[in-house]
């Protein structure tokens, strides 16, 4: 039976592109490639091995801090700052963390392996998180491969978009956000494979690891309504998990829940946010407005998700809608830290976007990365730091990069199927025998 061209190729109405020197990754397999190398297992193993690359790059970026400590202004000028060493100090001091309950719990568990105090303990804690991150990226690579084996076997090499994403190295080892990312991606995979109860459990845990995951829950619900898929088991898993975790938080002291909420409510617009621009221009947002701005941003994001589902040529793919929603939430958030890229990178790999799209966005993240630290350092040393006007420029460039992802997804969702219909010549021949049910991808929803 003749294989169908890859979905990306059928959109243009042309045959699959030939291998070229600049298309080494993501191109067609060579004629002498073994069948095992092109299998889902072979690709997953290769991606897992490559998972070490972003971890090594992240450690390299923080080499000066690992040798000289994370205190003082040095980490800002050396562009190696991390929240993890300061979180260790709070843990050792039996203080509540500003992280949500699940993330804070994992951070405390990892801290149990750290002995002593001071700079050596901080370095050890960051190195332990490097190991945790290595495991997490490997799990994400396997989840992405499994997702595409279910949705579109021709795209099962998409895990390479994650492990080779330049933005991953800049976002890792700053915080423990990777915990929520793994839970969220696993939840999307479970929903895609019609494991509704585990999907609810995983996404419920992800919500209590980072609030960003809540938009993914909304995406699942919206798509389920659009495709008339039952939500009972999913909502049962979601609600049960949230209830159990809140009960555990209550048993250990409500501070694990109330501290992050109180800090969110009392926060001011922070780095990376559109809401910070008035402050950079010398006109700070009035006190008390920040949480309402954040809630308004979420309302706009949900409205745009509903709009995109309504105008779509066909029901959007789960990963595409998830990436669109996450990008909009970040653009309208009152805080967009560097590590927010961790939430976008795996969704890009799960989506229908191309290597070019990933690299354009990742380029803006890499460009922004040193600028935010130089600006923060300049708050205490204006003569050395980045001026507010220049920081505002790089902030906008980064948000435009995130907006580019949302635009490209919206374009694919609205017109992708229509373009495929305009090129009937590119469609594969209909086989004489219907393909096995194991190879037919079911629609998302």
CSV table of C-alpha atoms in Angstrom, one decimal:
chain,number,residue,atom,x,y,z
A,1,UNK,CA,0.0,0.0,0.0
A,2,UNK,CA,1.3,3.5,-0.9
A,3,UNK,CA,2.0,5.6,2.2
A,4,UNK,CA,0.2,8.9,2.5
A,5,UNK,CA,2.3,12.0,2.5
A,6,UNK,CA,2.9,13.7,5.8
A,7,UNK,CA,0.1,16.1,6.7
A,8,UNK,CA,2.4,19.1,6.4
A,9,UNK,CA,3.2,18.1,2.9
A,10,UNK,CA,-0.4,17.6,1.7
A,11,UNK,CA,-1.3,21.1,2.6
A,12,UNK,CA,0.9,22.5,-0.1
A,13,UNK,CA,-0.1,20.0,-2.7
A,14,UNK,CA,3.4,18.9,-3.3
A,15,UNK,CA,5.3,15.7,-2.7
A,16,UNK,CA,7.3,15.2,0.4
A,17,UNK,CA,10.4,17.4,0.4
A,18,UNK,CA,13.8,15.8,-0.3
A,19,UNK,CA,16.5,15.7,2.3
A,20,UNK,CA,18.8,18.8,2.1
A,21,UNK,CA,21.8,19.9,4.2
A,22,UNK,CA,19.6,22.4,6.1
A,23,UNK,CA,16.8,19.9,6.7
A,24,UNK,CA,18.7,17.2,8.6
A,25,UNK,CA,16.2,16.9,11.4
A,26,UNK,CA,12.5,16.5,10.7
A,27,UNK,CA,13.0,15.4,7.0
A,28,UNK,CA,12.3,12.0,5.4
A,29,UNK,CA,14.3,9.0,6.4
A,30,UNK,CA,17.2,7.9,4.2
A,31,UNK,CA,16.9,4.8,2.0
A,32,UNK,CA,19.5,3.0,4.1
A,33,UNK,CA,17.8,3.7,7.4
A,34,UNK,CA,16.8,0.7,9.4
A,35,UNK,CA,13.1,0.1,10.1
A,36,UNK,CA,13.9,0.1,13.8
A,37,UNK,CA,15.4,3.6,13.6
A,38,UNK,CA,12.2,4.9,12.1
A,39,UNK,CA,9.9,3.2,14.5
A,40,UNK,CA,8.2,5.0,17.4
A,41,UNK,CA,10.4,3.2,19.9
A,42,UNK,CA,13.6,4.1,18.0
A,43,UNK,CA,12.7,7.7,17.7
A,44,UNK,CA,11.6,7.9,21.4
A,45,UNK,CA,15.0,6.4,22.5
A,46,UNK,CA,16.9,8.9,20.3
A,47,UNK,CA,14.8,11.8,21.8
A,48,UNK,CA,15.4,10.5,25.3
A,49,UNK,CA,19.2,10.5,24.7
A,50,UNK,CA,19.0,14.0,23.3
A,51,UNK,CA,17.2,15.1,26.4
A,52,UNK,CA,20.6,15.5,28.0
A,53,UNK,CA,21.4,18.4,25.7
A,54,UNK,CA,19.1,21.1,27.1
A,55,UNK,CA,20.1,20.0,30.7
A,56,UNK,CA,23.8,20.3,29.9
A,57,UNK,CA,23.2,23.7,28.2
A,58,UNK,CA,21.2,24.9,31.2
A,59,UNK,CA,24.0,23.8,33.5
A,60,UNK,CA,26.5,25.6,31.3
A,61,UNK,CA,24.5,28.8,31.5
A,62,UNK,CA,24.7,28.6,35.3
A,63,UNK,CA,28.3,27.5,35.5
A,64,UNK,CA,29.5,30.7,37.1
A,65,UNK,CA,26.8,30.5,39.8
A,66,UNK,CA,27.5,26.9,40.5
A,67,UNK,CA,31.1,27.8,41.1
A,68,UNK,CA,30.7,31.1,42.9
A,69,UNK,CA,27.3,30.9,44.5
A,70,UNK,CA,23.8,32.3,43.7
A,71,UNK,CA,23.8,35.2,46.2
A,72,UNK,CA,24.3,38.9,45.5
A,73,UNK,CA,24.2,40.7,42.2
A,74,UNK,CA,26.7,38.4,40.4
A,75,UNK,CA,24.0,36.0,39.1
A,76,UNK,CA,22.2,38.8,37.4
A,77,UNK,CA,25.3,40.1,35.6
A,78,UNK,CA,26.4,36.6,34.8
A,79,UNK,CA,22.9,35.6,33.6
A,80,UNK,CA,22.7,32.6,35.8
A,81,UNK,CA,20.1,33.5,38.3
A,82,UNK,CA,17.8,30.8,39.8
A,83,UNK,CA,15.0,30.8,42.4
A,84,UNK,CA,15.9,27.2,43.5
A,85,UNK,CA,18.7,28.1,46.0
A,86,UNK,CA,16.5,30.7,47.7
A,87,UNK,CA,13.6,28.1,47.9
A,88,UNK,CA,16.0,25.8,49.6
A,89,UNK,CA,16.6,28.4,52.3
A,90,UNK,CA,12.9,28.7,52.9
A,91,UNK,CA,12.6,24.9,53.1
A,92,UNK,CA,15.4,24.6,55.6
A,93,UNK,CA,13.9,27.4,57.6
A,94,UNK,CA,10.5,25.7,57.7
A,95,UNK,CA,8.8,28.5,55.9
A,96,UNK,CA,5.9,28.3,53.4
A,97,UNK,CA,6.9,28.4,49.8
A,98,UNK,CA,5.3,30.8,47.3
A,99,UNK,CA,4.8,27.8,45.0
A,100,UNK,CA,1.5,25.9,44.6
A,101,UNK,CA,1.0,22.8,46.8
A,102,UNK,CA,2.1,20.1,44.4
A,103,UNK,CA,5.2,21.9,43.2
A,104,UNK,CA,6.1,22.9,46.8
A,105,UNK,CA,5.8,19.3,47.9
A,106,UNK,CA,8.1,18.1,45.2
A,107,UNK,CA,10.6,20.8,46.1
A,108,UNK,CA,10.6,19.7,49.7
A,109,UNK,CA,11.1,16.1,48.8
A,110,UNK,CA,14.1,16.9,46.6
A,111,UNK,CA,15.5,19.1,49.5
A,112,UNK,CA,15.5,16.0,51.7
A,113,UNK,CA,18.6,14.8,49.8
A,114,UNK,CA,20.5,18.0,50.5
A,115,UNK,CA,22.9,17.9,53.5
A,116,UNK,CA,24.5,20.9,55.1
A,117,UNK,CA,23.9,24.6,54.4
A,118,UNK,CA,25.4,27.5,52.6
A,119,UNK,CA,26.6,27.7,49.0
A,120,UNK,CA,27.5,24.0,48.8
A,121,UNK,CA,24.0,23.0,49.7
A,122,UNK,CA,22.5,25.5,47.2
A,123,UNK,CA,24.8,24.1,44.4
A,124,UNK,CA,23.8,20.5,45.4
A,125,UNK,CA,20.1,21.4,45.3
A,126,UNK,CA,20.4,22.9,41.8
A,127,UNK,CA,22.3,19.8,40.6
A,128,UNK,CA,19.6,17.6,42.0
A,129,UNK,CA,17.1,19.6,40.1
A,130,UNK,CA,19.2,19.1,37.0
A,131,UNK,CA,18.7,15.3,37.5
A,132,UNK,CA,14.9,15.8,38.1
A,133,UNK,CA,14.7,18.0,34.9
A,134,UNK,CA,16.6,15.3,32.9
A,135,UNK,CA,14.0,12.7,33.9
A,136,UNK,CA,11.2,15.2,33.2
A,137,UNK,CA,12.4,16.1,29.7
A,138,UNK,CA,12.9,12.4,28.9
A,139,UNK,CA,9.3,11.7,30.1
A,140,UNK,CA,8.0,14.6,28.0
A,141,UNK,CA,9.8,13.2,24.9
A,142,UNK,CA,8.2,9.8,25.4
A,143,UNK,CA,4.8,11.4,26.0
A,144,UNK,CA,5.1,13.5,22.8
A,145,UNK,CA,6.1,10.4,20.8
A,146,UNK,CA,3.2,8.4,22.2
A,147,UNK,CA,0.8,11.3,21.5
A,148,UNK,CA,1.7,11.5,17.8
A,149,UNK,CA,1.8,7.7,17.4
A,150,UNK,CA,-1.9,7.9,18.4
A,151,UNK,CA,-2.8,11.0,16.5
A,152,UNK,CA,-0.6,10.9,13.4
A,153,UNK,CA,2.1,8.2,13.1
A,154,UNK,CA,3.8,10.2,10.3
A,155,UNK,CA,4.7,12.9,12.9
A,156,UNK,CA,6.2,10.7,15.6
A,157,UNK,CA,9.6,12.4,15.4
A,158,UNK,CA,8.0,15.6,16.9
A,159,UNK,CA,9.7,14.9,20.3
A,160,UNK,CA,12.9,16.3,18.6
A,161,UNK,CA,11.2,19.8,18.5
A,162,UNK,CA,11.2,19.7,22.3
A,163,UNK,CA,14.7,18.3,23.1
A,164,UNK,CA,16.3,20.6,20.5
A,165,UNK,CA,14.3,23.7,21.4
A,166,UNK,CA,16.8,26.5,22.3
A,167,UNK,CA,14.3,28.0,24.7
A,168,UNK,CA,14.4,24.9,26.9
A,169,UNK,CA,18.0,25.6,28.1
A,170,UNK,CA,17.2,29.1,29.1
A,171,UNK,CA,14.0,28.1,31.0
A,172,UNK,CA,15.3,25.1,32.9
A,173,UNK,CA,16.8,25.2,36.4
A,174,UNK,CA,15.2,28.6,37.3
A,175,UNK,CA,12.2,27.2,39.2
A,176,UNK,CA,10.4,23.9,39.6
A,177,UNK,CA,7.7,24.6,36.9
A,178,UNK,CA,8.8,21.4,35.0
A,179,UNK,CA,6.8,19.4,37.6
A,180,UNK,CA,3.5,20.9,36.4
A,181,UNK,CA,4.5,20.7,32.8
A,182,UNK,CA,5.0,17.0,33.0
A,183,UNK,CA,1.7,16.4,34.7
A,184,UNK,CA,-0.1,18.6,32.2
A,185,UNK,CA,1.4,16.9,29.1
A,186,UNK,CA,0.7,13.5,30.6
A,187,UNK,CA,-2.9,14.6,31.2
A,188,UNK,CA,-3.3,15.7,27.6
A,189,UNK,CA,-1.9,12.4,26.4
A,190,UNK,CA,-4.3,10.5,28.6
A,191,UNK,CA,-7.2,12.5,27.2
A,192,UNK,CA,-6.0,11.9,23.6
A,193,UNK,CA,-5.9,8.2,24.2
A,194,UNK,CA,-9.4,8.3,25.8
A,195,UNK,CA,-8.2,7.5,29.3
A,196,UNK,CA,-10.6,10.1,30.8
A,197,UNK,CA,-10.2,9.3,34.5
A,198,UNK,CA,-6.4,9.4,34.5
A,199,UNK,CA,-6.6,12.6,32.4
A,200,UNK,CA,-8.7,14.2,35.1
A,201,UNK,CA,-6.3,13.0,37.8
A,202,UNK,CA,-3.2,14.3,36.0
A,203,UNK,CA,-4.6,17.6,35.0
A,204,UNK,CA,-6.1,18.1,38.5
A,205,UNK,CA,-2.6,17.6,40.0
A,206,UNK,CA,-1.2,19.9,37.3
A,207,UNK,CA,-3.6,22.7,38.3
A,208,UNK,CA,-2.3,22.5,41.9
A,209,UNK,CA,1.3,22.5,40.5
A,210,UNK,CA,0.8,25.7,38.4
A,211,UNK,CA,-2.3,27.7,37.6
A,212,UNK,CA,-1.4,27.8,33.9
A,213,UNK,CA,-2.7,24.2,33.7
A,214,UNK,CA,-6.2,25.5,34.4
A,215,UNK,CA,-6.5,26.8,30.8
A,216,UNK,CA,-5.7,23.2,29.6
A,217,UNK,CA,-8.6,21.9,31.6
A,218,UNK,CA,-10.9,24.5,30.0
A,219,UNK,CA,-9.6,23.5,26.5
A,220,UNK,CA,-10.5,19.8,27.2
A,221,UNK,CA,-14.0,20.8,28.4
A,222,UNK,CA,-14.6,23.1,25.4
A,223,UNK,CA,-13.4,20.4,22.9
A,224,UNK,CA,-15.5,17.7,24.7
A,225,UNK,CA,-18.6,19.8,24.4
A,226,UNK,CA,-17.8,20.6,20.7
A,227,UNK,CA,-17.4,16.9,19.8
A,228,UNK,CA,-20.1,15.7,22.2
A,229,UNK,CA,-17.8,13.6,24.2
A,230,UNK,CA,-18.7,12.7,27.8
A,231,UNK,CA,-17.0,14.5,30.6
A,232,UNK,CA,-18.2,12.5,33.6
A,233,UNK,CA,-15.1,10.4,34.3
A,234,UNK,CA,-12.8,13.3,33.5
A,235,UNK,CA,-14.5,15.7,35.9
A,236,UNK,CA,-14.7,13.0,38.5
A,237,UNK,CA,-10.9,12.4,38.3
A,238,UNK,CA,-10.3,16.2,38.3
A,239,UNK,CA,-12.5,17.0,41.2
A,240,UNK,CA,-11.4,14.0,43.3
A,241,UNK,CA,-7.7,14.8,42.8
A,242,UNK,CA,-8.2,18.5,43.7
A,243,UNK,CA,-10.2,17.5,46.8
A,244,UNK,CA,-7.6,15.0,48.0
A,245,UNK,CA,-4.7,17.3,47.5
A,246,UNK,CA,-6.5,20.2,49.2
A,247,UNK,CA,-7.2,17.8,52.1
A,248,UNK,CA,-3.5,17.0,52.3
A,249,UNK,CA,-2.7,20.7,52.2
A,250,UNK,CA,-5.1,21.2,55.1
A,251,UNK,CA,-3.5,18.4,57.1
A,252,UNK,CA,0.0,20.0,56.6
A,253,UNK,CA,-1.2,23.6,57.3
A,254,UNK,CA,-3.2,25.9,55.1
A,255,UNK,CA,-0.2,28.0,54.5
A,256,UNK,CA,0.7,25.7,51.6
A,257,UNK,CA,-2.4,26.9,49.8
A,258,UNK,CA,-3.0,30.4,51.2
A,259,UNK,CA,0.6,31.7,50.8
A,260,UNK,CA,0.7,31.5,47.0
A,261,UNK,CA,-2.9,32.8,46.7
A,262,UNK,CA,-2.1,35.8,49.0
A,263,UNK,CA,1.0,36.6,47.2
A,264,UNK,CA,-0.8,36.4,43.9
A,265,UNK,CA,-3.6,38.7,45.2
A,266,UNK,CA,-1.1,41.3,46.6
A,267,UNK,CA,1.3,41.1,43.6
A,268,UNK,CA,2.2,44.0,41.3
A,269,UNK,CA,2.8,43.6,37.5
A,270,UNK,CA,6.0,41.7,37.1
A,271,UNK,CA,8.7,41.0,34.5
A,272,UNK,CA,7.7,40.0,31.0
A,273,UNK,CA,4.2,41.3,31.3
A,274,UNK,CA,2.3,43.8,29.2
A,275,UNK,CA,1.0,45.2,32.4
A,276,UNK,CA,4.6,46.2,33.4
A,277,UNK,CA,4.9,48.6,30.5
A,278,UNK,CA,3.2,51.5,32.3
A,279,UNK,CA,5.7,51.1,35.2
A,280,UNK,CA,8.6,51.1,32.7
A,281,UNK,CA,7.1,54.3,31.3
A,282,UNK,CA,7.0,55.9,34.8
A,283,UNK,CA,3.3,55.4,35.5
A,284,UNK,CA,2.8,52.4,37.8
A,285,UNK,CA,-0.5,50.4,37.7
A,286,UNK,CA,-2.6,51.5,40.7
A,287,UNK,CA,-2.3,49.2,43.8
A,288,UNK,CA,-4.9,46.5,43.9
A,289,UNK,CA,-5.5,46.4,40.1
A,290,UNK,CA,-3.2,43.6,39.3
A,291,UNK,CA,-5.4,40.6,40.2
A,292,UNK,CA,-8.3,42.1,38.3
A,293,UNK,CA,-6.1,42.6,35.3
A,294,UNK,CA,-5.1,39.0,35.5
A,295,UNK,CA,-8.7,37.8,35.8
A,296,UNK,CA,-9.6,39.9,32.8
A,297,UNK,CA,-6.8,38.4,30.8
A,298,UNK,CA,-8.1,34.9,31.6
A,299,UNK,CA,-11.6,35.9,30.6
A,300,UNK,CA,-10.3,37.2,27.2
A,301,UNK,CA,-8.3,34.0,26.7
A,302,UNK,CA,-11.3,31.8,27.3
A,303,UNK,CA,-13.4,34.0,25.0
A,304,UNK,CA,-10.8,33.6,22.2
A,305,UNK,CA,-10.7,29.9,22.7
A,306,UNK,CA,-14.5,29.7,22.3
A,307,UNK,CA,-14.3,31.9,19.2
A,308,UNK,CA,-11.6,29.8,17.6
A,309,UNK,CA,-13.6,26.6,18.2
A,310,UNK,CA,-16.6,28.2,16.7
A,311,UNK,CA,-15.0,29.5,13.5
A,312,UNK,CA,-12.7,26.4,13.0
A,313,UNK,CA,-13.1,24.6,9.7
A,314,UNK,CA,-13.4,21.4,11.7
A,315,UNK,CA,-13.0,20.6,15.4
A,316,UNK,CA,-9.5,21.7,16.4
A,317,UNK,CA,-6.8,19.2,17.4
A,318,UNK,CA,-6.4,19.1,21.2
A,319,UNK,CA,-2.7,20.2,21.1
A,320,UNK,CA,-3.3,23.0,18.7
A,321,UNK,CA,-6.1,24.5,20.8
A,322,UNK,CA,-4.0,24.0,24.0
A,323,UNK,CA,-1.1,25.8,22.5
A,324,UNK,CA,-3.3,28.7,21.3
A,325,UNK,CA,-4.9,29.0,24.8
A,326,UNK,CA,-1.6,28.9,26.7
A,327,UNK,CA,0.0,31.5,24.4
A,328,UNK,CA,-3.0,33.9,24.9
A,329,UNK,CA,-2.9,33.3,28.7
A,330,UNK,CA,0.8,34.2,28.8
A,331,UNK,CA,0.4,37.3,26.7
A,332,UNK,CA,-2.3,38.6,28.9
A,333,UNK,CA,-0.7,37.5,32.2
A,334,UNK,CA,0.5,40.0,34.8
A,335,UNK,CA,3.7,38.0,35.1
A,336,UNK,CA,5.5,36.1,32.3
A,337,UNK,CA,8.8,34.8,33.8
A,338,UNK,CA,11.5,33.3,31.7
A,339,UNK,CA,10.5,29.8,32.8
A,340,UNK,CA,7.1,30.2,31.2
A,341,UNK,CA,8.7,28.9,28.0
A,342,UNK,CA,8.6,25.5,29.6
A,343,UNK,CA,4.8,25.5,29.1
A,344,UNK,CA,5.0,26.4,25.5
A,345,UNK,CA,7.9,24.1,24.3
A,346,UNK,CA,6.1,20.8,24.7
A,347,UNK,CA,2.8,22.2,23.4
A,348,UNK,CA,4.6,23.3,20.2
A,349,UNK,CA,6.0,19.8,19.8
A,350,UNK,CA,2.5,18.3,20.3
A,351,UNK,CA,0.9,20.8,17.9
A,352,UNK,CA,0.9,21.0,14.1
A,353,UNK,CA,3.4,23.9,13.9
A,354,UNK,CA,6.7,23.5,12.0
A,355,UNK,CA,10.3,23.6,13.0
A,356,UNK,CA,10.5,27.1,11.5
A,357,UNK,CA,7.6,28.3,13.8
A,358,UNK,CA,9.4,26.8,16.8
A,359,UNK,CA,12.7,28.4,16.0
A,360,UNK,CA,11.2,31.8,15.4
A,361,UNK,CA,9.5,31.8,18.8
A,362,UNK,CA,12.5,30.2,20.6
A,363,UNK,CA,14.7,32.9,19.0
A,364,UNK,CA,12.7,35.6,20.8
A,365,UNK,CA,13.0,33.7,24.1
A,366,UNK,CA,16.8,33.4,23.8
A,367,UNK,CA,17.0,37.1,22.9
A,368,UNK,CA,14.9,38.1,25.9
A,369,UNK,CA,16.7,35.8,28.4
A,370,UNK,CA,19.8,38.0,29.1
A,371,UNK,CA,18.0,41.3,28.9
A,372,UNK,CA,15.6,40.6,31.8
A,373,UNK,CA,18.6,39.9,34.1
A,374,UNK,CA,20.5,42.9,33.0
A,375,UNK,CA,17.4,45.1,33.5
A,376,UNK,CA,16.8,43.7,37.0
A,377,UNK,CA,20.5,44.2,37.9
A,378,UNK,CA,20.2,47.8,36.6
A,379,UNK,CA,17.6,48.6,39.2
A,380,UNK,CA,20.4,48.6,41.8
A,381,UNK,CA,23.2,49.7,39.5
A,382,UNK,CA,21.7,51.9,36.8
A,383,UNK,CA,25.0,52.7,35.2
A,384,UNK,CA,25.6,49.0,34.4
A,385,UNK,CA,22.0,47.8,33.7
A,386,UNK,CA,19.7,47.8,30.7
A,387,UNK,CA,17.6,51.0,30.5
A,388,UNK,CA,13.8,50.6,30.9
A,389,UNK,CA,13.1,51.6,27.3
A,390,UNK,CA,15.4,48.9,25.9
A,391,UNK,CA,13.9,46.3,28.3
A,392,UNK,CA,10.4,47.3,27.1
A,393,UNK,CA,11.5,46.7,23.5
A,394,UNK,CA,12.8,43.2,24.2
A,395,UNK,CA,9.8,42.4,26.3
A,396,UNK,CA,7.5,43.3,23.4
A,397,UNK,CA,9.7,41.2,21.0
A,398,UNK,CA,9.2,38.2,23.2
A,399,UNK,CA,5.5,38.7,23.5
A,400,UNK,CA,5.3,39.1,19.7
A,401,UNK,CA,7.1,35.7,19.5
A,402,UNK,CA,4.5,34.1,21.8
A,403,UNK,CA,1.7,35.9,19.8
A,404,UNK,CA,3.2,34.4,16.6
A,405,UNK,CA,2.6,30.9,17.9
A,406,UNK,CA,-1.0,31.8,18.7
A,407,UNK,CA,-1.5,33.4,15.2
A,408,UNK,CA,0.0,30.4,13.4
A,409,UNK,CA,-2.1,27.9,15.4
A,410,UNK,CA,-5.3,30.0,14.7
A,411,UNK,CA,-4.4,30.1,11.0
A,412,UNK,CA,-3.9,26.3,10.9
A,413,UNK,CA,-7.1,25.7,12.8
A,414,UNK,CA,-9.2,28.0,10.7
A,415,UNK,CA,-7.8,27.3,7.2
A,416,UNK,CA,-5.7,24.1,7.4
A,417,UNK,CA,-8.4,21.7,6.5
A,418,UNK,CA,-9.7,24.1,3.9
A,419,UNK,CA,-6.3,24.2,2.2
A,420,UNK,CA,-6.1,20.4,2.2
A,421,UNK,CA,-9.5,20.3,0.5
A,422,UNK,CA,-8.2,22.7,-2.2
A,423,UNK,CA,-5.5,20.2,-3.3
A,424,UNK,CA,-7.3,16.9,-4.0
A,425,UNK,CA,-4.4,15.9,-6.3
A,426,UNK,CA,-2.2,15.6,-3.2
A,427,UNK,CA,-4.5,13.2,-1.5
A,428,UNK,CA,-3.2,9.6,-1.2
A,429,UNK,CA,-4.8,6.8,-3.3
A,430,UNK,CA,-7.6,5.0,-1.7
A,431,UNK,CA,-6.4,1.5,-0.8
A,432,UNK,CA,-8.4,-1.5,-2.0
A,433,UNK,CA,-8.6,-2.8,1.6
A,434,UNK,CA,-9.5,-0.6,4.4
A,435,UNK,CA,-6.6,0.1,6.7
A,436,UNK,CA,-6.4,-1.6,10.1
A,437,UNK,CA,-8.3,0.2,12.9
A,438,UNK,CA,-5.0,0.4,14.8
A,439,UNK,CA,-3.6,2.9,12.3
A,440,UNK,CA,-6.7,5.1,12.0
A,441,UNK,CA,-6.4,8.2,14.2
A,442,UNK,CA,-9.6,9.1,16.0
A,443,UNK,CA,-10.5,12.8,16.1
A,444,UNK,CA,-9.6,14.8,19.2
A,445,UNK,CA,-12.2,15.7,21.6
